[in-house]
mmCIF file of C-alpha atoms in Angstrom:
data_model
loop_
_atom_site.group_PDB
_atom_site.id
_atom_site.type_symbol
_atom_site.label_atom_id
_atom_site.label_comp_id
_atom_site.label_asym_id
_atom_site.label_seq_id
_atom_site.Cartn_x
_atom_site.Cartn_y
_atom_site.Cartn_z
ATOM 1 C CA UNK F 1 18.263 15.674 -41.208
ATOM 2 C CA UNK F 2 17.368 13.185 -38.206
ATOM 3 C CA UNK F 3 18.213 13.001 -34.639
ATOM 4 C CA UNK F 4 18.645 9.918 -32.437
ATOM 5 C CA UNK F 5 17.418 9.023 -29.005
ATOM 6 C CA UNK F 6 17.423 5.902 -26.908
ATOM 7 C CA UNK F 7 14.552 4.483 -25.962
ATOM 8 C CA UNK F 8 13.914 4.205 -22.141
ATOM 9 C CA UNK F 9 14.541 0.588 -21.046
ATOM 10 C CA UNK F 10 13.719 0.345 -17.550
ATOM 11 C CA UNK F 11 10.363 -0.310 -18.133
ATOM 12 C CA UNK F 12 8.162 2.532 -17.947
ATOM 13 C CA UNK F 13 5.923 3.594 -21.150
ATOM 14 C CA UNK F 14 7.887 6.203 -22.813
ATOM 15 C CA UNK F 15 6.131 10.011 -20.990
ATOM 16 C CA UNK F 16 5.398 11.341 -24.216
ATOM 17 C CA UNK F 17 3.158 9.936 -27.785
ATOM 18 C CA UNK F 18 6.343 10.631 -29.832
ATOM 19 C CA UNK F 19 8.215 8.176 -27.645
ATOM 20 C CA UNK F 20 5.250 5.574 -27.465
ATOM 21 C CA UNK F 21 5.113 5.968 -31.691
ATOM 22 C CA UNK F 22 8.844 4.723 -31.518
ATOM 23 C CA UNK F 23 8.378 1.751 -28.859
ATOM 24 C CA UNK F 24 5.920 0.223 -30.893
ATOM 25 C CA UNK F 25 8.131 1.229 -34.022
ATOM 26 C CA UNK F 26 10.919 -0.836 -32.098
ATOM 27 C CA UNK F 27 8.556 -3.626 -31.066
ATOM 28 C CA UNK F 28 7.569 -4.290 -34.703
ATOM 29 C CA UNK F 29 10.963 -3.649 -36.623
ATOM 30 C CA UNK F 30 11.500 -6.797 -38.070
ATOM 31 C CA UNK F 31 7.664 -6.659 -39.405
ATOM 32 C CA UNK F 32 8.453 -3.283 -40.405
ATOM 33 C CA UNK F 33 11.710 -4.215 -42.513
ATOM 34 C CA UNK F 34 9.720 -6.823 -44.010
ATOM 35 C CA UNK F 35 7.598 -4.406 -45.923
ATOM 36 C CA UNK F 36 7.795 -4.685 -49.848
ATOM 37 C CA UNK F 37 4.301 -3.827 -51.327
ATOM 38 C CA UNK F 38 2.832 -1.262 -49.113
ATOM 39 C CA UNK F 39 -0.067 -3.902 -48.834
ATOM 40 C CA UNK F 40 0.907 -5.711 -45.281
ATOM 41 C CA UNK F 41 -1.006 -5.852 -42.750
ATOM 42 C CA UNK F 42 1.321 -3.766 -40.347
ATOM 43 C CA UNK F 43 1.331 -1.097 -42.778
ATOM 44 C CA UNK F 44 -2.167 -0.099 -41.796
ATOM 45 C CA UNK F 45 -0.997 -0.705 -38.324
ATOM 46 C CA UNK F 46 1.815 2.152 -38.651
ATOM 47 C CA UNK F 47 -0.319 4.798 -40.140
ATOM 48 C CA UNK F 48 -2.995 4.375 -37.282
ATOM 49 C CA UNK F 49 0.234 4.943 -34.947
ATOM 50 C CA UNK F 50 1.205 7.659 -36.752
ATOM 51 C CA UNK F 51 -1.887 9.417 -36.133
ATOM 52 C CA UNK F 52 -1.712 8.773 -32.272
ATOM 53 C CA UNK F 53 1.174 11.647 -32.663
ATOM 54 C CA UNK F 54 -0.476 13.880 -35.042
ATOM 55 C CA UNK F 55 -3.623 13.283 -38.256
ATOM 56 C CA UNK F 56 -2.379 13.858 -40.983
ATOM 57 C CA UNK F 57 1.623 12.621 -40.867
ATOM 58 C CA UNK F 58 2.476 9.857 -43.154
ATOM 59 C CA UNK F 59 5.174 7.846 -44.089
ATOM 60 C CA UNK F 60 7.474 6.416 -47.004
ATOM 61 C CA UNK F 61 9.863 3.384 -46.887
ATOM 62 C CA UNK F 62 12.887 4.010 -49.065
ATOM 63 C CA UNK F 63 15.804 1.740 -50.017
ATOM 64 C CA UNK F 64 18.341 -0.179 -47.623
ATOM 65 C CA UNK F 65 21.768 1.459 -47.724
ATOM 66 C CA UNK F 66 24.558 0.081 -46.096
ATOM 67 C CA UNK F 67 22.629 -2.118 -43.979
ATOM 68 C CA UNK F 68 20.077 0.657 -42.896
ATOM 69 C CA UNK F 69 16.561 1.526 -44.570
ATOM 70 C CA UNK F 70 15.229 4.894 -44.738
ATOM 71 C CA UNK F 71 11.993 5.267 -42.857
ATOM 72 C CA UNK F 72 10.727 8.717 -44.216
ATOM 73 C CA UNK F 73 8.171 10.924 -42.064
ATOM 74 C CA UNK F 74 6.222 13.413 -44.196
ATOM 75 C CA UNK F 75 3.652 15.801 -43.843
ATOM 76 C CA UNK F 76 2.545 14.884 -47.090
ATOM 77 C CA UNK F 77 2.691 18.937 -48.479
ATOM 78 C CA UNK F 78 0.867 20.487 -45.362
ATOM 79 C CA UNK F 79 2.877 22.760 -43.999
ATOM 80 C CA UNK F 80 0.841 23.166 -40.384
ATOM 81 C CA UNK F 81 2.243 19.554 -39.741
ATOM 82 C CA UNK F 82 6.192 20.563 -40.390
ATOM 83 C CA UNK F 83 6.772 20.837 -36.573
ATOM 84 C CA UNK F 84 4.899 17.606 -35.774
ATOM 85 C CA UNK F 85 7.094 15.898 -38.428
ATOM 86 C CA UNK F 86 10.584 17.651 -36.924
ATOM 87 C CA UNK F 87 9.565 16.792 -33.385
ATOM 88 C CA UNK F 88 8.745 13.374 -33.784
ATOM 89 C CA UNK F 89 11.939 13.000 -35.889
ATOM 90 C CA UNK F 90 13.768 14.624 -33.599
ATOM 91 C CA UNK F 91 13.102 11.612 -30.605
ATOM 92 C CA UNK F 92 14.011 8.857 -32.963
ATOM 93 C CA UNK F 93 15.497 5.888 -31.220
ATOM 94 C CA UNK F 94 19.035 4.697 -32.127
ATOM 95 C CA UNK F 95 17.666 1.925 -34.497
ATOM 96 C CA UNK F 96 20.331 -0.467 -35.955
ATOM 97 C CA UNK F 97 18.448 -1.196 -39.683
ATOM 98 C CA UNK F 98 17.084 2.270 -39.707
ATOM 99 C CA UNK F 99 17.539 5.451 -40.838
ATOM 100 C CA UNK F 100 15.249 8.402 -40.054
ATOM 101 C CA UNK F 101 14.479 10.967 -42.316
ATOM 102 C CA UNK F 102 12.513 14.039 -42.225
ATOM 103 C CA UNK F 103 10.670 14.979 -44.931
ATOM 104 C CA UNK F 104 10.875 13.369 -48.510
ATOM 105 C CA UNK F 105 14.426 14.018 -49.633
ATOM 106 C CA UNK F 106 15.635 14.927 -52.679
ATOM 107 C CA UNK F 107 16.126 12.390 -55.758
ATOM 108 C CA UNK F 108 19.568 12.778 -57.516
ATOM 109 C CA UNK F 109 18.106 11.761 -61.213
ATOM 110 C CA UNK F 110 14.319 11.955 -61.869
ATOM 111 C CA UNK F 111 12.425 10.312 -64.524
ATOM 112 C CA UNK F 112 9.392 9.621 -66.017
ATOM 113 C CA UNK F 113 6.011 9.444 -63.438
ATOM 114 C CA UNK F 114 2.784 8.271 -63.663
ATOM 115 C CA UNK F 115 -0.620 8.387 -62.416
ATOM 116 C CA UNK F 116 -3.141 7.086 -63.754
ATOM 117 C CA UNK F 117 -2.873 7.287 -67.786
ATOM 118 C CA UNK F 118 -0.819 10.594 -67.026
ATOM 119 C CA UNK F 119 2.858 9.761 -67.630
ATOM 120 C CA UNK F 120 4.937 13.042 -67.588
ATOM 121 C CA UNK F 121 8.423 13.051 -68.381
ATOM 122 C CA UNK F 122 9.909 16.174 -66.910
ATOM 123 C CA UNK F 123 13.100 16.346 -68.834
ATOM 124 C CA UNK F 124 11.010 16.911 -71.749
ATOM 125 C CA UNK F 125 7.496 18.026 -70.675
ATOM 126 C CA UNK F 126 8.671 20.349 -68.383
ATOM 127 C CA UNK F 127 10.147 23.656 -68.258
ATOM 128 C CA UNK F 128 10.159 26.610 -65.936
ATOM 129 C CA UNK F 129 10.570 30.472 -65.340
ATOM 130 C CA UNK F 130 11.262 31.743 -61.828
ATOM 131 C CA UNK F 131 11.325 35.654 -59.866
ATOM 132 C CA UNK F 132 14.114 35.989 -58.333
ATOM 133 C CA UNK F 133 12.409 39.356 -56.053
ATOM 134 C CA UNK F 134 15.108 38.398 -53.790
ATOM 135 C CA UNK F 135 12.182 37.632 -50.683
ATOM 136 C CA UNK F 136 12.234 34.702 -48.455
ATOM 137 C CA UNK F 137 10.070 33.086 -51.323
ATOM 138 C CA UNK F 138 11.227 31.947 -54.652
ATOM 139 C CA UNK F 139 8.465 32.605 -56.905
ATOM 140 C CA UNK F 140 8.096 29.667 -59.706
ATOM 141 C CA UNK F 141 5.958 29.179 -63.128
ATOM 142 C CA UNK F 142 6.030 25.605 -64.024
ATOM 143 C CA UNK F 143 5.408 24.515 -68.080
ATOM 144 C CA UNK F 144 3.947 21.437 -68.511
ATOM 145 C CA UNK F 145 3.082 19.665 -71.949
ATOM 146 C CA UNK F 146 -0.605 19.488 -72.556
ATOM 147 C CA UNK F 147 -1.383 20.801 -69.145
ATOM 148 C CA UNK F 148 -4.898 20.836 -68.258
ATOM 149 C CA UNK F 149 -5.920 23.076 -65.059
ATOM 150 C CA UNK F 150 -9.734 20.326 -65.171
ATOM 151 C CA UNK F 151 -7.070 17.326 -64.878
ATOM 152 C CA UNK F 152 -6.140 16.907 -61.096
ATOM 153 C CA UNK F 153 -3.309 14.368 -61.297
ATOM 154 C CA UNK F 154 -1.352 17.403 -63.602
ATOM 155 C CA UNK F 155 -1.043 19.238 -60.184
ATOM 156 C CA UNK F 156 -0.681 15.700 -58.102
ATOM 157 C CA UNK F 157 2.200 14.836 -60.237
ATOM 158 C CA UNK F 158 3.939 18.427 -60.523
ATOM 159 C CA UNK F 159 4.274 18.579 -56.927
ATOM 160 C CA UNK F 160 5.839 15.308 -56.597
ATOM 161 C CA UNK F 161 8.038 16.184 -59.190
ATOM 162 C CA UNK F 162 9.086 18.944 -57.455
ATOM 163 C CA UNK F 163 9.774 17.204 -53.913
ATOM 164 C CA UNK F 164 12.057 14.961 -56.195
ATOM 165 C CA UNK F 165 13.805 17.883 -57.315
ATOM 166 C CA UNK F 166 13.980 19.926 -54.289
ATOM 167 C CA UNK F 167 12.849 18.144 -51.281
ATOM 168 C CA UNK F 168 9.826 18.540 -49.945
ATOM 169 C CA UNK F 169 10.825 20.906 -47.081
ATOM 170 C CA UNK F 170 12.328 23.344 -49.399
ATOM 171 C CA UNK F 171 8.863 23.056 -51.266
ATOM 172 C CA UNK F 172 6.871 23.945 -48.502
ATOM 173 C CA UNK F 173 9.217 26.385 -46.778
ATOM 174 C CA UNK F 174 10.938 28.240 -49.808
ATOM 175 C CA UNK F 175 8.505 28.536 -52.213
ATOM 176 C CA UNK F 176 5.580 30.567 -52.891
ATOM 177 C CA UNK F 177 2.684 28.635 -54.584
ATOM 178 C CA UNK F 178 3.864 27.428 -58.041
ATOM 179 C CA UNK F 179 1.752 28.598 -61.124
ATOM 180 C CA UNK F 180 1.195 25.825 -63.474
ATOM 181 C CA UNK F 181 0.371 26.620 -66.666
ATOM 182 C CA UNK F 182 0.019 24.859 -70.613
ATOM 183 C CA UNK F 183 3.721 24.634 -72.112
ATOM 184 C CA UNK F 184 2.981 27.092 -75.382
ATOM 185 C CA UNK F 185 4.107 25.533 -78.824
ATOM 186 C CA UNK F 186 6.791 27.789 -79.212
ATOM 187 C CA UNK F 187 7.966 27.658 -75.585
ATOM 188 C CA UNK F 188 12.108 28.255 -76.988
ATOM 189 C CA UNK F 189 11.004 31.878 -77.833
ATOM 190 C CA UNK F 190 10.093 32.548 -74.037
ATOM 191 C CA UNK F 191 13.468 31.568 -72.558
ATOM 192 C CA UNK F 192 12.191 29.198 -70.445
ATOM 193 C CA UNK F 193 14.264 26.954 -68.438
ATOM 194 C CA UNK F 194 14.381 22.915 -68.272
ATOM 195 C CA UNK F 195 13.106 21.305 -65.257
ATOM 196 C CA UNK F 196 16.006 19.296 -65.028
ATOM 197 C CA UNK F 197 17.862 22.951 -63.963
ATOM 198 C CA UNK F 198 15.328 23.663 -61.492
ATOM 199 C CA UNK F 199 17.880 22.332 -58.411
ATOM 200 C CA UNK F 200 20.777 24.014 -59.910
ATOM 201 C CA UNK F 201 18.649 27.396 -59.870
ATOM 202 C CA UNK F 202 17.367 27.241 -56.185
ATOM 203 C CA UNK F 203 20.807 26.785 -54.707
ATOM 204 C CA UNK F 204 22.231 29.570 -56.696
ATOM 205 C CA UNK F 205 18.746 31.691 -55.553
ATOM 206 C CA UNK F 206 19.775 30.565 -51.901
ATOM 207 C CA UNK F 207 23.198 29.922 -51.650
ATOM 208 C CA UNK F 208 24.269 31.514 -48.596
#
C-alpha cells in the first residue's frame, strides 16, 4: 500500500527529512530509472539518503509496469523500522514513472533461489506445519532439505522465501519466529504441508 503527496514547489526545502529524501528522489529520477545492476554510482547515493530518514531502511527496484517502476522501501526484516518505512511511504510525491511500495510484496510464483552454492527449491525442498492457537501470531515450522542450523544462508534464504510468499509485512507482523528444522526422510508420514500452500494457509488462518 502507498500514499502520494506533492512535493512543495514554491521553493522552500521540504520542513521535514521524509520530504527532503523525496526532493532529491525527484531531482535524480531519470538517474534513478536508469538503474539496471545495482552497481551505479547513484545507487550508493540513495542508500546514504535513505539513512538521512532513518539507519537501517533499504530499498529494492522492481519491474516497470505500465509505464511505472516499483521503488520498494524495506526495513529489511527489522521490525523497529516498520513505522519509519510507513511514514516515509506515506509522503511519497506523485511521481509519473514511479510506483511506491511499502515493504517487499508478495511474488505470485516462486522458484528456485540461491546464495552462494545454496540453491533451494521450495516447491520441493520445502514443506511446513503450522499452530493455528488462534493468537494474533501464526506459529510456523519450516522443513527444509538438508538443513543445517551451522549454515547461515539456510536461514538467509528461508526468510526471503517467505517474504516471497507472504510479504514481508505479514512476516514481521503476523508471525511468531519460524522454527527451521532438517526435512526428515520420511517427511509424508508427518503430514506436513508444501511450501507452495503456505499463502493459501495464512489467508484461511486470517481471513477476516
Amino acid at each position: 500500500m502507498f500514499f502520494n503527496r506533492r512535493l512543495k514547489d514554491n521553493g522552500t526545502l521540504p520542513a521535514t527529512k521524509e520530504e527532503r529524501f523525496w526532493r532529491w528522489f525527484s531531482d535524480h529520477s531519470d538517474e534513478l530509472m536508469a538503474v539496471r545492476t545495482g552497481r551505479e554510482r547513484i545507487c550508493n547515493q540513495l542508500f546514504s539518503e535513505m539513512q538521512k530518514v532513518a539507519k537501517g531502511i533499504v530499498y529494492l527496484f522492481g519491474p516497470t509496469v505500465n509505464g511505472k517502476r516499483e521503488f520498494i522501501v524495506t526495513p529489511d526484516g527489522i521490525p523497529p523500522l516498520i513505522d519509519s518505512v510507513q511514514k516515509l511511504v506515506n509522503v511519497a510525491p506523485d511521481l509519473d514513472v514511479w510506483k511506491v511500495i511499502a515493504f517487499k510484496p508478495r511474488v505470485g510464483s516462486i522458484t528456485a533461489f540461491s546464495i552462494g552454492k545454496l540453491n533451494i527449491d521450495p516447491n520441493k525442498d520445502m514443506y511446513f506445519s503450522y499452530n493455528d492457537s488462534g493468537g494474533e501470531r501464526m506459529a510456523l515450522k519450516i522443513y527444509i532439505d538438508g538443513y543445517d542450523s551451522s549454515n547461515k544462508a539456510f536461514t538467509s534464504l528461508a526468510y526471503i522465501l517467505l517474504d516471497m510468499a507472504l510479504g514481508e509485512y505479514n512476516v514481521m507482523t503476523k508471525l511468531s519466529l519460524p522454527e527451521l528444522l532438517k526435512l526428515p526422510e520420511n517427511y509424508k508420514e508427518f503430514g506436513l504441508i508444501p511450501f507452495s500452500e503456505l499463502p493459501k494457509a495464512f489467508d484461511l488462518r486470517f481471513k477476516k
